[in-house]
Short mmCIF file of C-alpha atoms in Angstrom, two decimals:
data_model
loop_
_atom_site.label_atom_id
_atom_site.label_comp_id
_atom_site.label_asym_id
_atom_site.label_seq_id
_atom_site.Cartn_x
_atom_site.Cartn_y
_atom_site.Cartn_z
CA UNK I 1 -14.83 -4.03 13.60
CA UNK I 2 -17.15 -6.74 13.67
CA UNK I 3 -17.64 -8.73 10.83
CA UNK I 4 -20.21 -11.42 11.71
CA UNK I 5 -23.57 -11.61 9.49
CA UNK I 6 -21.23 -10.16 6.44
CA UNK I 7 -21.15 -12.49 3.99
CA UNK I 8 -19.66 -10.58 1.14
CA UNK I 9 -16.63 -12.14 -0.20
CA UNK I 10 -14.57 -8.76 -0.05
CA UNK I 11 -14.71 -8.86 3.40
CA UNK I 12 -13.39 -12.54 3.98
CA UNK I 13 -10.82 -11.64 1.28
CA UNK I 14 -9.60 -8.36 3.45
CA UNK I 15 -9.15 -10.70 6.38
CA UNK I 16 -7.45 -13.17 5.08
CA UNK I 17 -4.96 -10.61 3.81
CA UNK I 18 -4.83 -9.04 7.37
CA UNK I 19 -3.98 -12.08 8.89
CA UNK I 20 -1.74 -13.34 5.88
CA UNK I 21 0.15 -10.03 6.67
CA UNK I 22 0.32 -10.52 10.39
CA UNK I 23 1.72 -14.41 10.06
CA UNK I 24 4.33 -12.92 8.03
CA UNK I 25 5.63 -10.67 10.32
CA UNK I 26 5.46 -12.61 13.11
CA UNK I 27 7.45 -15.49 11.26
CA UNK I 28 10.22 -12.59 10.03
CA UNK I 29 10.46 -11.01 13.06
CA UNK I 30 9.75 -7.86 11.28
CA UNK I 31 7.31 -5.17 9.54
CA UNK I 32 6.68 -5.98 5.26
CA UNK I 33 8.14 -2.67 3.53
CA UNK I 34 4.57 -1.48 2.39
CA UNK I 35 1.31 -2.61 3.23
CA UNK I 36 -2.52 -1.26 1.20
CA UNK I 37 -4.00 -1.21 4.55
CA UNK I 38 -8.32 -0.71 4.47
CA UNK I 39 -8.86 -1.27 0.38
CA UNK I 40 -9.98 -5.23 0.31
CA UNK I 41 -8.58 -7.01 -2.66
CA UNK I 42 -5.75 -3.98 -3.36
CA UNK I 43 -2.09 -5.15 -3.21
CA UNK I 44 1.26 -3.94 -3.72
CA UNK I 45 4.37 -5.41 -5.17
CA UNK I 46 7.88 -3.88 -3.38
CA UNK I 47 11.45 -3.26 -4.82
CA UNK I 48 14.43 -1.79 -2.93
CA UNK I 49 17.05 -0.40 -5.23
CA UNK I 50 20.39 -2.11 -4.76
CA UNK I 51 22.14 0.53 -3.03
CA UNK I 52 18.78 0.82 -0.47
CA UNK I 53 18.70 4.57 -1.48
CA UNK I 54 14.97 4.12 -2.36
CA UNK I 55 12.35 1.64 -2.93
CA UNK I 56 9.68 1.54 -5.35
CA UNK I 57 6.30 0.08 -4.88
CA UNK I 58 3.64 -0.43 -7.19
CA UNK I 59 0.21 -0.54 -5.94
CA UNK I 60 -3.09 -2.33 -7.54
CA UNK I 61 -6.25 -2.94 -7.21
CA UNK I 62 -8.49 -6.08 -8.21
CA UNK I 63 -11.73 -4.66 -6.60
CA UNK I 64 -14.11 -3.32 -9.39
CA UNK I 65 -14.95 -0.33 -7.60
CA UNK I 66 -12.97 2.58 -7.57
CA UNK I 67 -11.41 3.90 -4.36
CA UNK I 68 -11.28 7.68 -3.83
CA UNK I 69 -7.54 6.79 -1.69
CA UNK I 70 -5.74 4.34 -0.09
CA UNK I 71 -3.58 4.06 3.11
CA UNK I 72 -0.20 2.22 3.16
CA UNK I 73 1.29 0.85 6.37
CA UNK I 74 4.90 1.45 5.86
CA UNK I 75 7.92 0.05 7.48
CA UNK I 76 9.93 2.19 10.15
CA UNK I 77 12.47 3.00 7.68
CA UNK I 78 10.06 4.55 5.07
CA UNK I 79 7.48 6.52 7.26
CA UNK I 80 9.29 9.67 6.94
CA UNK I 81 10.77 8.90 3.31
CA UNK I 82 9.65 11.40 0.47
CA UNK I 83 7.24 10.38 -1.85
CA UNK I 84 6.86 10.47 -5.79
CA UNK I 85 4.35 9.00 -7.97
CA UNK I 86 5.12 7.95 -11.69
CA UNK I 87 2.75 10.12 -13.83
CA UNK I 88 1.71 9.27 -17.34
CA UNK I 89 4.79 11.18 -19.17
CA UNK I 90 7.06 8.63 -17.14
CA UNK I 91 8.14 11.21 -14.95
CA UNK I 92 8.22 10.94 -11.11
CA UNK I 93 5.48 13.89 -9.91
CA UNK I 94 5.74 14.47 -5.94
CA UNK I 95 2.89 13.89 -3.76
CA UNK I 96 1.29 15.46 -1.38
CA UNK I 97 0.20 12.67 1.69
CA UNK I 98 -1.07 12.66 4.90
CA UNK I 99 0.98 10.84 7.90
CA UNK I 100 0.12 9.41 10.55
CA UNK I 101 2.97 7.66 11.74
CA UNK I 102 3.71 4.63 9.93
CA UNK I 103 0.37 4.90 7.45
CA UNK I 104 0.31 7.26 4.82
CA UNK I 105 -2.85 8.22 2.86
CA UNK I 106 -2.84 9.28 -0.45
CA UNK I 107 -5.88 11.26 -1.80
CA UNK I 108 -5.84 9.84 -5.20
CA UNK I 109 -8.12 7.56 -6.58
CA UNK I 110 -7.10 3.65 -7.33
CA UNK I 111 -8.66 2.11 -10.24
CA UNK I 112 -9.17 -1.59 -11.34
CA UNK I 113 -6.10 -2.95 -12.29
CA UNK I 114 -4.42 0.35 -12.81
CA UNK I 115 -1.18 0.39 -10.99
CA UNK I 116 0.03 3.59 -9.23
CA UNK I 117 3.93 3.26 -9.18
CA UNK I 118 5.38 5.00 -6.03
CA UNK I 119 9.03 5.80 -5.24
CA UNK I 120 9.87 6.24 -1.71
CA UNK I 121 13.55 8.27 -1.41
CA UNK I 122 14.88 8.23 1.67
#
């Protein structure tokens, strides 16, 4: 993509974020957990349980529009893992997604500052 004569500040914000993400890995030596991949100013915050038998991620936005989905970049480890959101009765709700090796859309919408909660069993 080509981002020369955009001046919006989502933009500048989305690279940043790509390249924060990149430095990271490179200085670990390895892939972050989960990723928001293509929704500028949307982040997640990761958890592994203590026994590693899942991890949950919560995902949010601080963009003001709404997104009609979002694509996580997972780590090796989770790309096949199955998926359940936390629904409004504070029940986990499965998921349908679609894969595409380590990115996974999900077809829901992502609201400002309205996390989505995601559980990913292995």
């Amino acid at each position: 993509y080509d981002l020369r004569g955009n001046r919006s500040s989502s933009v500048f914000n989305y690279k940043k974020k790509e390249l924060i993400k990149q430095t990271i890995e490179w200085l670990g030596n390895t892939p972050l957990p989960i990723f928001v991949k293509d929704n500028p100013n949307a982040f997640c915050v990761v958890n592994e349980s203590i026994n590693g038998e899942y991890t949950v991620a919560t995902v949010v936005s601080m963009c003001a529009d709404t997104f009609d989905s979002y694509t996580l970049e997972v780590s090796p480890e989770l790309a096949e893992a199955k998926i359940e959101v936390l629904g409004n009765s504070g029940l986990w709700e499965k998921r349908e997604v679609i894969r595409d090796g380590r990115k996974i859309k999900f077809r829901d919408e992502l609201h400002y500052l309205s996390p989505v909660v995601l559980k990913f069993s292995k």
